[in-house]
Coordinates of C-alpha atoms in Angstrom, one line a residue:
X1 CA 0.0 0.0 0.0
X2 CA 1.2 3.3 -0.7
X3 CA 0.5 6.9 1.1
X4 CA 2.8 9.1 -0.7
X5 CA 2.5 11.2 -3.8
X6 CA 5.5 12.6 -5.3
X7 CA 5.0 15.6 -7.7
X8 CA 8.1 16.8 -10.1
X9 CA 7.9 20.0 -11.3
X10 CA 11.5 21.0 -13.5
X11 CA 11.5 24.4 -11.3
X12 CA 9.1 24.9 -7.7
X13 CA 8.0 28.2 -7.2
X14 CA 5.7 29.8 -4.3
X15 CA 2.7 29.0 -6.8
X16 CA 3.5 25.5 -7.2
X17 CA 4.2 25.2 -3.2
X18 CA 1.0 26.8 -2.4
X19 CA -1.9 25.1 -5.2
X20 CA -0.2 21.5 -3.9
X21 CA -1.0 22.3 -0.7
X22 CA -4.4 23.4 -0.7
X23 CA -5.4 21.1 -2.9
X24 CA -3.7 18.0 -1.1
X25 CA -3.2 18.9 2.5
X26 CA -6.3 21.0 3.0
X27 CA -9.0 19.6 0.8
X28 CA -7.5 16.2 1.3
X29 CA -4.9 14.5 3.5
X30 CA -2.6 13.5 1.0
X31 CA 1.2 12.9 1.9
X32 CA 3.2 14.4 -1.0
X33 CA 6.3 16.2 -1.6
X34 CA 8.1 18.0 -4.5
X35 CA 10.7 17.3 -6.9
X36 CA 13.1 19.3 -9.3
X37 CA 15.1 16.2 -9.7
X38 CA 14.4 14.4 -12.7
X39 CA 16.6 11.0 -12.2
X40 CA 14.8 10.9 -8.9
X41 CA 11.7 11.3 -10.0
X42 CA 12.2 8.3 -12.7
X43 CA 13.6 5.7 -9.8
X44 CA 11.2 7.1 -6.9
X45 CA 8.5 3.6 -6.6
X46 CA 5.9 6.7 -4.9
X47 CA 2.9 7.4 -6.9
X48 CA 4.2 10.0 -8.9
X49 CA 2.6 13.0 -10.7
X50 CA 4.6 14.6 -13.6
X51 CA 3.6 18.4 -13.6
X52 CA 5.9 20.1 -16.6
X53 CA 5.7 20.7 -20.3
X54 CA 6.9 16.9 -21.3
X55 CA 6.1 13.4 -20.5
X56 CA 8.6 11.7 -18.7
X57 CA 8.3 8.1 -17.7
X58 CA 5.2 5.4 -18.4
X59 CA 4.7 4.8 -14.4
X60 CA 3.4 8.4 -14.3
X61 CA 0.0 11.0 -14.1
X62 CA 1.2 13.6 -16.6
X63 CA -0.3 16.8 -16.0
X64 CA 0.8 19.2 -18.7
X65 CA 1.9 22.9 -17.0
X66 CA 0.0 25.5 -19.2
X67 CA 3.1 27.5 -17.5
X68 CA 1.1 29.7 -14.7
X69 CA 2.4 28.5 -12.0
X70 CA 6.2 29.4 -12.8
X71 CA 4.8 33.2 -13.7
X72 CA 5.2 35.8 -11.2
X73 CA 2.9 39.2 -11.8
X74 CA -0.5 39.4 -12.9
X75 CA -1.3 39.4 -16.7
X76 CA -4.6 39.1 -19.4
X77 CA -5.3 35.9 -19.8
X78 CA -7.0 34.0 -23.0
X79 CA -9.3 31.4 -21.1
X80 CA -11.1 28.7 -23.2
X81 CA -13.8 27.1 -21.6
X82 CA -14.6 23.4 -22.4
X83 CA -16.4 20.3 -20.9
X84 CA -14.1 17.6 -19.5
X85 CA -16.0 14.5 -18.4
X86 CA -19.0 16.5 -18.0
X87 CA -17.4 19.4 -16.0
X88 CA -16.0 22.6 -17.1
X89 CA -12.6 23.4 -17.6
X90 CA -9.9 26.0 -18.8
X91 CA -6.3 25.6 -19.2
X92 CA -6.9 22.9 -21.8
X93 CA -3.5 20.5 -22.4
X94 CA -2.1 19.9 -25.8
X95 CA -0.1 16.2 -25.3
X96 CA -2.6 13.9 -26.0
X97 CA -1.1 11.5 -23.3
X98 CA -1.4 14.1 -20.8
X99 CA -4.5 14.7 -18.2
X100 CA -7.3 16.9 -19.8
X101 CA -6.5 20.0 -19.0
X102 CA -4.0 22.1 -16.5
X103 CA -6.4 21.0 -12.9
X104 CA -3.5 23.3 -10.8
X105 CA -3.6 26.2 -12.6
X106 CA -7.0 26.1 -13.1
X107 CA -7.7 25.8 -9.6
X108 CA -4.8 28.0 -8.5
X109 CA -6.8 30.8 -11.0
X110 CA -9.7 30.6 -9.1
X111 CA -9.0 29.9 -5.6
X112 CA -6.7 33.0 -6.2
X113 CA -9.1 35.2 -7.4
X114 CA -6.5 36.3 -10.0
X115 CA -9.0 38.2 -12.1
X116 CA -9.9 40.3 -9.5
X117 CA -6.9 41.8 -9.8
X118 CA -7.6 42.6 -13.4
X119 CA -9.4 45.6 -14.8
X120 CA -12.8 44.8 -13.8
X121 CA -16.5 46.7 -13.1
X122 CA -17.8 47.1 -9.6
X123 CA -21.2 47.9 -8.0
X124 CA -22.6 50.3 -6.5
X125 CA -20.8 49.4 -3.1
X126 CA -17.3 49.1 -4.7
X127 CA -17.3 45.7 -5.0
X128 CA -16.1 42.9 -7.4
X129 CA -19.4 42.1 -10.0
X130 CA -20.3 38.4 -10.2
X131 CA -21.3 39.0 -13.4
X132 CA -17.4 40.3 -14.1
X133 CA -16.3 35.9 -13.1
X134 CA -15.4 33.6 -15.6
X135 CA -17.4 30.9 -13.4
X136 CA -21.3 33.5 -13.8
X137 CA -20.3 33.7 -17.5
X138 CA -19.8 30.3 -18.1
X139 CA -22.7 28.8 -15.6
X140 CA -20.7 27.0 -13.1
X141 CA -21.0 29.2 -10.3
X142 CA -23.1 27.5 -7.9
X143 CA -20.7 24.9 -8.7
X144 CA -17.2 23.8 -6.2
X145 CA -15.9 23.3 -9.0
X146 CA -12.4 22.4 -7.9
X147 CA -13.5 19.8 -5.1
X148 CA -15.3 18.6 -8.0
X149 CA -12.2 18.5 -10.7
X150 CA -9.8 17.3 -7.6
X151 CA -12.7 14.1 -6.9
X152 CA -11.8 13.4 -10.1
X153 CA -8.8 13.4 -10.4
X154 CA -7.9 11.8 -7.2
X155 CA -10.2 8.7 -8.7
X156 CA -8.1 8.7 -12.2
X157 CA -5.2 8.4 -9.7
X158 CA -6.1 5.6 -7.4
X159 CA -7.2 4.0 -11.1
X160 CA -3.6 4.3 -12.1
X161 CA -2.5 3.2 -8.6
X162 CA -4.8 0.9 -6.5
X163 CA -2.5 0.9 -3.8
X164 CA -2.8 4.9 -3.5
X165 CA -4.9 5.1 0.3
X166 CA -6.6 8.2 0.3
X167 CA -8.4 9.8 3.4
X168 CA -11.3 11.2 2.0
X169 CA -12.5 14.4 3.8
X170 CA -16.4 14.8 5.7
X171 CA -18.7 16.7 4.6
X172 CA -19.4 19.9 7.3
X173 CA -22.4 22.8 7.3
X174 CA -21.3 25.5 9.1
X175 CA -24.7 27.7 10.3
X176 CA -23.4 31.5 10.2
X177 CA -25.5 34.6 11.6
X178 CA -24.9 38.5 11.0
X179 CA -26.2 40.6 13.6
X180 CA -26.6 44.0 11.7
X181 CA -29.2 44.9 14.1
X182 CA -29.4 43.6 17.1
X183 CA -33.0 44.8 18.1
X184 CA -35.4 47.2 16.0
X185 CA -36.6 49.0 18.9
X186 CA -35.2 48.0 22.0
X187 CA -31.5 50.6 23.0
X188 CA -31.8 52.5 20.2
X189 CA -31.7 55.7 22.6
X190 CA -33.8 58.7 22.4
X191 CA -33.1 60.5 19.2
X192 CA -33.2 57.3 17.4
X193 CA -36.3 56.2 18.9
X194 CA -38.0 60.1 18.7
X195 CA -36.4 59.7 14.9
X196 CA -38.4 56.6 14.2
X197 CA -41.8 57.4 16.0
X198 CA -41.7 60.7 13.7
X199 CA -41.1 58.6 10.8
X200 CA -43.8 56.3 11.4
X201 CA -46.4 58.9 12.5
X202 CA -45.5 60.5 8.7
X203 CA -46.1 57.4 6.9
X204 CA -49.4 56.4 9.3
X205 CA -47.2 53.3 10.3
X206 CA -49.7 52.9 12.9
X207 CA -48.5 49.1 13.5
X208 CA -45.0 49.6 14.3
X209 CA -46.0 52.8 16.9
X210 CA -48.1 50.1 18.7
X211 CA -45.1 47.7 18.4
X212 CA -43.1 49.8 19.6
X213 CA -44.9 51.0 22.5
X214 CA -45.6 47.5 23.6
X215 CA -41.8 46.4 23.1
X216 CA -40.8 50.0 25.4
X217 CA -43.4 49.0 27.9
X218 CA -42.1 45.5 28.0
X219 CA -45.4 43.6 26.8
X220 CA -43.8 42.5 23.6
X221 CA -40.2 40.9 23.0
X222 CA -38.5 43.0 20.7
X223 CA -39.4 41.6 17.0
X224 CA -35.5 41.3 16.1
X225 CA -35.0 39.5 19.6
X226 CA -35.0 35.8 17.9
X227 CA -32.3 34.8 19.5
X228 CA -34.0 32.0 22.0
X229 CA -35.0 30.4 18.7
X230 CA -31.8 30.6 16.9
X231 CA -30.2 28.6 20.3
X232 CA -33.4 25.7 20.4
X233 CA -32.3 25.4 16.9
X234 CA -28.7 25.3 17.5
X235 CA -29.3 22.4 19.9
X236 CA -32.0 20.3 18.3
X237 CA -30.1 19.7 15.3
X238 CA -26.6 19.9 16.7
X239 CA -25.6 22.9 14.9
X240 CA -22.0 24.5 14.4
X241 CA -22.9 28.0 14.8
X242 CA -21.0 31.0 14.3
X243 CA -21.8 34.9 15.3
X244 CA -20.4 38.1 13.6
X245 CA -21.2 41.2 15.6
X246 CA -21.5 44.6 14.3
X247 CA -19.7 47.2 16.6
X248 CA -18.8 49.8 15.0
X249 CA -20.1 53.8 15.7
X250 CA -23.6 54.5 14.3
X251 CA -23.4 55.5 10.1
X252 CA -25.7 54.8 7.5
X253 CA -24.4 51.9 6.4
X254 CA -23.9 51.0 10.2
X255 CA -26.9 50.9 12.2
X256 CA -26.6 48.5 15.1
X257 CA -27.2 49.7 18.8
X258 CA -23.9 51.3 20.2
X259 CA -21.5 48.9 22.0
X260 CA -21.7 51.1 24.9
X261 CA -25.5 50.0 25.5
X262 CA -26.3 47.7 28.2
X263 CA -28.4 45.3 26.1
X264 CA -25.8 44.8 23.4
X265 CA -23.4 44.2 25.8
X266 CA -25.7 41.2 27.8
X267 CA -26.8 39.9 24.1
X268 CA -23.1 39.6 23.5
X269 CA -22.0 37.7 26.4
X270 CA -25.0 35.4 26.2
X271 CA -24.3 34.3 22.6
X272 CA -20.6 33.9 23.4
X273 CA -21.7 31.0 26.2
X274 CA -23.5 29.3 23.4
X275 CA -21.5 29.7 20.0
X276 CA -18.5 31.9 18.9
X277 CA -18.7 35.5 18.6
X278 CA -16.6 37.1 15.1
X279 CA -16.2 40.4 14.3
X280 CA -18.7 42.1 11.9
X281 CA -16.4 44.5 10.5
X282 CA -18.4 47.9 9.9
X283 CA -19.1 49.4 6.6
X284 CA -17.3 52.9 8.0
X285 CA -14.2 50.8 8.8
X286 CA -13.2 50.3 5.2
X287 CA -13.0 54.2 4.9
X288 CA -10.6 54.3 8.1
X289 CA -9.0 52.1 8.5
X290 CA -8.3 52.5 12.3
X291 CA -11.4 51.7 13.2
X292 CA -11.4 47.8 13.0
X293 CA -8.6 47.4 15.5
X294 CA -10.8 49.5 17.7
X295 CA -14.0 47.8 16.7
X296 CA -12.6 44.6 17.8
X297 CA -11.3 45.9 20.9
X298 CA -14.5 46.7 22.0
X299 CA -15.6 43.1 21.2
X300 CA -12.7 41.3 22.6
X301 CA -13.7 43.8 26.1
X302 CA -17.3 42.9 26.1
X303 CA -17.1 39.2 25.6
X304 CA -13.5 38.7 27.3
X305 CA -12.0 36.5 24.5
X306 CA -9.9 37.2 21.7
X307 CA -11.6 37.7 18.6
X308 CA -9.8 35.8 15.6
X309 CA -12.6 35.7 13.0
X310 CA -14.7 38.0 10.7
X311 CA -17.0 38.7 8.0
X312 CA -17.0 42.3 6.9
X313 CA -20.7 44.1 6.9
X314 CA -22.0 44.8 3.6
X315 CA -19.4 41.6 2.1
X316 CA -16.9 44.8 1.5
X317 CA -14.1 42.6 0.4
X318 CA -11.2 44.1 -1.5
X319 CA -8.1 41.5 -2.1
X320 CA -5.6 41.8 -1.0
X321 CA -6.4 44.8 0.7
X322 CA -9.0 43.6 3.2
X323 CA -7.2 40.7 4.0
X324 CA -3.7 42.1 4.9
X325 CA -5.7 44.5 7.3
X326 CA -7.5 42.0 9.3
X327 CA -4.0 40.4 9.6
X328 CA -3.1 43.6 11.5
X329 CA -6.1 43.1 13.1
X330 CA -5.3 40.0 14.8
X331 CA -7.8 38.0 12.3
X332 CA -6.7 34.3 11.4
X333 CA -10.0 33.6 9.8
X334 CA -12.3 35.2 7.7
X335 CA -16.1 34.1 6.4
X336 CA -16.1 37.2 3.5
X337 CA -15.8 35.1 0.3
X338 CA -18.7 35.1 -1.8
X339 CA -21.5 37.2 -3.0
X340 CA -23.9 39.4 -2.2
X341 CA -25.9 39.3 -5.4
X342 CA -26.1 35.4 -6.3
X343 CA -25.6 32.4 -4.7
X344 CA -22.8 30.3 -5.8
X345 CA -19.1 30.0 -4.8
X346 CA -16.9 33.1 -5.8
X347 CA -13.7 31.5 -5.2
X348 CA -14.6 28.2 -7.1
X349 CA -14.4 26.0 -3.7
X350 CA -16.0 24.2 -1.0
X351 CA -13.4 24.2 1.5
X352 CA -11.2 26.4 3.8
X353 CA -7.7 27.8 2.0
X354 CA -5.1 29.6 2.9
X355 CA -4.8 32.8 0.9
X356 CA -2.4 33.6 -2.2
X357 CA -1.1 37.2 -2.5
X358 CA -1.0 37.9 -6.0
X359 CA 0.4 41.5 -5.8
X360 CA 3.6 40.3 -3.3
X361 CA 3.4 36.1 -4.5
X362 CA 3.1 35.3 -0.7
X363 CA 1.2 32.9 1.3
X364 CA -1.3 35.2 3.9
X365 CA -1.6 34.0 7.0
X366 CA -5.1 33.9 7.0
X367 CA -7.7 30.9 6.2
X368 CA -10.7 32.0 3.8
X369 CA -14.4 30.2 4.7
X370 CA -16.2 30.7 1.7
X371 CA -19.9 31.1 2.0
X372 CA -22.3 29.6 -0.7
X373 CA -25.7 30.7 0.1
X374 CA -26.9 33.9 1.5
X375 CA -31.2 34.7 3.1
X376 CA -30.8 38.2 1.6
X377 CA -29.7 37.2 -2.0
X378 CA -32.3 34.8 -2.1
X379 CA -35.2 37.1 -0.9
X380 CA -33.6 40.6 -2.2
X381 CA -32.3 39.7 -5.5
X382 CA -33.6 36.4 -6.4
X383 CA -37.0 37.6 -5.1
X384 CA -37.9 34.0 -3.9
X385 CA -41.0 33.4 -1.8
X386 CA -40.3 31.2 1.5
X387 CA -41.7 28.4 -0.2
X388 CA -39.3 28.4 -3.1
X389 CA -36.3 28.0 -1.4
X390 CA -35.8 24.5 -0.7
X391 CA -36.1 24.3 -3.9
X392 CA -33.9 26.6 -5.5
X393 CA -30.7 25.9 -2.9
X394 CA -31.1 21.9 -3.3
X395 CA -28.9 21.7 -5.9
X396 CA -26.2 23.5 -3.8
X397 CA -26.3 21.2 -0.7
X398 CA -25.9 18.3 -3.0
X399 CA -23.1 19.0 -4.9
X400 CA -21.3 20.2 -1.8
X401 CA -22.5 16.7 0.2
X402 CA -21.1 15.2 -3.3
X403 CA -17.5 16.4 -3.0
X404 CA -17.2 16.1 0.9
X405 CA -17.1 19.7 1.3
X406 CA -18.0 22.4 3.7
X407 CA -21.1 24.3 3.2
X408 CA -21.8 27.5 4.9
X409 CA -24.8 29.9 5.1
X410 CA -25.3 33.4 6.1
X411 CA -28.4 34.2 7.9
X412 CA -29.3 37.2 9.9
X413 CA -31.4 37.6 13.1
X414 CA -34.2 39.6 11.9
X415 CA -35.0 36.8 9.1
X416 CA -36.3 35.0 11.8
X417 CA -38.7 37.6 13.2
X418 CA -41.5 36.6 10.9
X419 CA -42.1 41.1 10.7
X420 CA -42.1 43.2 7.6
X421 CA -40.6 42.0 4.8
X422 CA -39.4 38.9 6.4
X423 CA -43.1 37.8 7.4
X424 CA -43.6 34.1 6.0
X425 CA -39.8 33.4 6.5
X426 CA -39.4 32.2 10.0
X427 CA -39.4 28.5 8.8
X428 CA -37.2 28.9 6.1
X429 CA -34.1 28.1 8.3
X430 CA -35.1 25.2 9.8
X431 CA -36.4 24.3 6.0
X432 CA -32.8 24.5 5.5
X433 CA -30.8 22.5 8.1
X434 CA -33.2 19.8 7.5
X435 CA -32.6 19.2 3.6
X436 CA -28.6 19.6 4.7
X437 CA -29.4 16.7 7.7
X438 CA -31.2 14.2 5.3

């Protein structure tokens, strides 16, 4: 039986030293290790992988090198798309005894997010367009499409070499929740609250001046308070469960109660006793830049634990940029990756990575959880009903259970409030966790 891989490449760079680890240490647990020696390649009795420009030897899986890899710098690339055993695929090979197409470079492409560093469009927010992604314009985003290409070609290995043990990794859902706002009414102080009752008198919002009375007088639980649910949920079905927490000072864009107020401070501590507590970096943050060491100061104070993980508010994701600052920040992992307008998987993949720097060629010390489907996307810009859900984010879980990969979902508290827009959607969780259980 054999455990080890060995990979020849005629010259190892960063690139190569980073895709080979991600795709065989972190996806799977794969002993391997790399080669520039040729004659030692040849006599080596591991399973070997040939990744350069020529076939060398018949006891081999030749992966042509389209030639990224050994690059350094960013440049315009000519991508062809094509199906390859069903799947698509780029980085096409041209030696007919050679594997399909370039699977590391393709992936390294992707997981990199090398074309956002090209020219591209952005939205209204300043941030990278889905529609601007090779994998919207050529339909495979709602696809991990490199778990799925490395399934594969892990099977045309152990085909070549039955001996090969592989330890295949477990699929994982993790449950993720933003808490923009932690209560519509309740510690909002007086001129908010004054603000609001003025607003809704104007508009003959006669509903939410009763609801708000009721919740002030202590009648009603706040309608953004769905927190007891969120925890019955969490331990009915066993759920990993992870908080981000918006504390940064009141904006436009930032509109959660201050983290001086009594009851954000309690809700804090109470869901840090239950599940882990992340930073929700604010929207205001990513215009000074000082702000997110203080933002999760003031976290790390309330809670009394260190703070280590994020998701920025608004998915305001800049790379590298916004990665190298929540380095300085103290952040080791961050739940950013993905988008806010469609569902799907932005950086091609299923599973934690490390992070490429393009701009320097250097590995971040920082692991990306990329996110796949998002409540707001699928009410906001999808427009679905609560009924149509299931439906539309089946295909998703599948594919994800398929590969062995992690899933993760953003929710946020006031989706579970069954109130204004979200009225109709309080099952629509649960919906969830049970198609991702079965």
């Amino acid at each position: 039986m054999q455990n080890k891989i060995l990979i020849y490449c005629p010259k190892i760079t960063l690139r190569h030293q980073y895709i080979f680890k991600v795709m065989f240490n972190e996806l799977y647990s794969i002993e391997y290790s790399l080669t520039d020696d040729k004659e030692a390649f040849i006599d080596s009795e591991s399973v070997k992988i040939n990744y350069s420009k020529n076939s060398i030897c018949a006891d081999e899986v030749f992966v042509e090198s389209n030639g990224l890899l050994s690059e350094k710098g960013i440049n315009e690339l000519d991508i062809q798309v094509q199906l390859v055993n069903d799947e698509p695929t780029f980085f096409a090979t041209t030696n007919e005894s050679a594997y399909p197409f370039d699977i590391f470079a393709a992936s390294f492409y992707l997981i990199s997010r090398y074309e956002e560093y090209l020219p591209h469009l952005k939205d209204k927010y300043n941030r990278y367009k889905a529609e601007e992604s090779l994998a919207y314009k050529h339909g495979f985003l709602q696809k991990p499409i490199v778990n799925i290409w490395l399934k594969q070609f892990i099977h045309q290995l152990q085909s070549q070499f039955p001996n090969l043990i592989i330890q295949y990794p477990k699929f994982k859902y993790i449950s993720t929740i933003d808490i923009d706002n932690a209560y519509l009414y309740k510690g909002k102080g007086f001129i908010r609250s004054v603000s609001f009752l003025l607003k809704a008198i104007g508009s003959l919002n006669l509903e939410a001046i009763k609801m708000a009375f009721l919740v002030a007088s202590k009648k009603r639980k706040d309608p953004f308070d769905t927190y007891s649910l969120q925890f019955n949920l969490q331990k009915k079905y066993n759920l990993d469960v992870r908080y981000f927490m918006l504390m940064g000072d009141y904006g436009i864009k930032d509109q959660n109660i201050s983290h001086n107020n009594s009851n954000l401070q309690v809700l804090v501590k109470r869901l840090a006793d239950l599940a882990p507590v992340g930073i929700h970096p604010s929207f205001g943050s990513n215009i000074n830049e000082k702000k997110l060491a203080i933002e999760v100061k003031r976290l790390e104070d309330i809670q009394k634990r260190e703070v280590n993980f994020s998701r920025q508010h608004f998915l305001q994701l800049s790379l590298p940029k916004t990665y190298k600052r929540l380095i300085e920040a103290g952040i080791t992992n961050d739940f950013t990756m993905g988008y806010a307008s469609v569902l799907g998987f932005r950086a091609g993949i299923a599973s934690p990575f490390m992070f490429y720097n393009l701009d320097m060629e250097q590995i971040l010390p920082i692991t990306i959880h990329p996110f796949a489907i998002i409540d707001d996307t699928l009410k906001f810009n999808m427009k679905l009903s609560a009924d149509e859900v299931v439906e539309k984010i089946n295909g998703i879980i599948d594919v994800v259970k398929e590969v062995n990969g992690t899933l993760i979902s953003i929710w946020h508290n006031d989706t579970f409030s069954d109130e204004g827009v979200w009225k109709g959607w309080r099952n629509v969780y649960e919906d969830m966790v049970k198609l991702i259980n079965t």
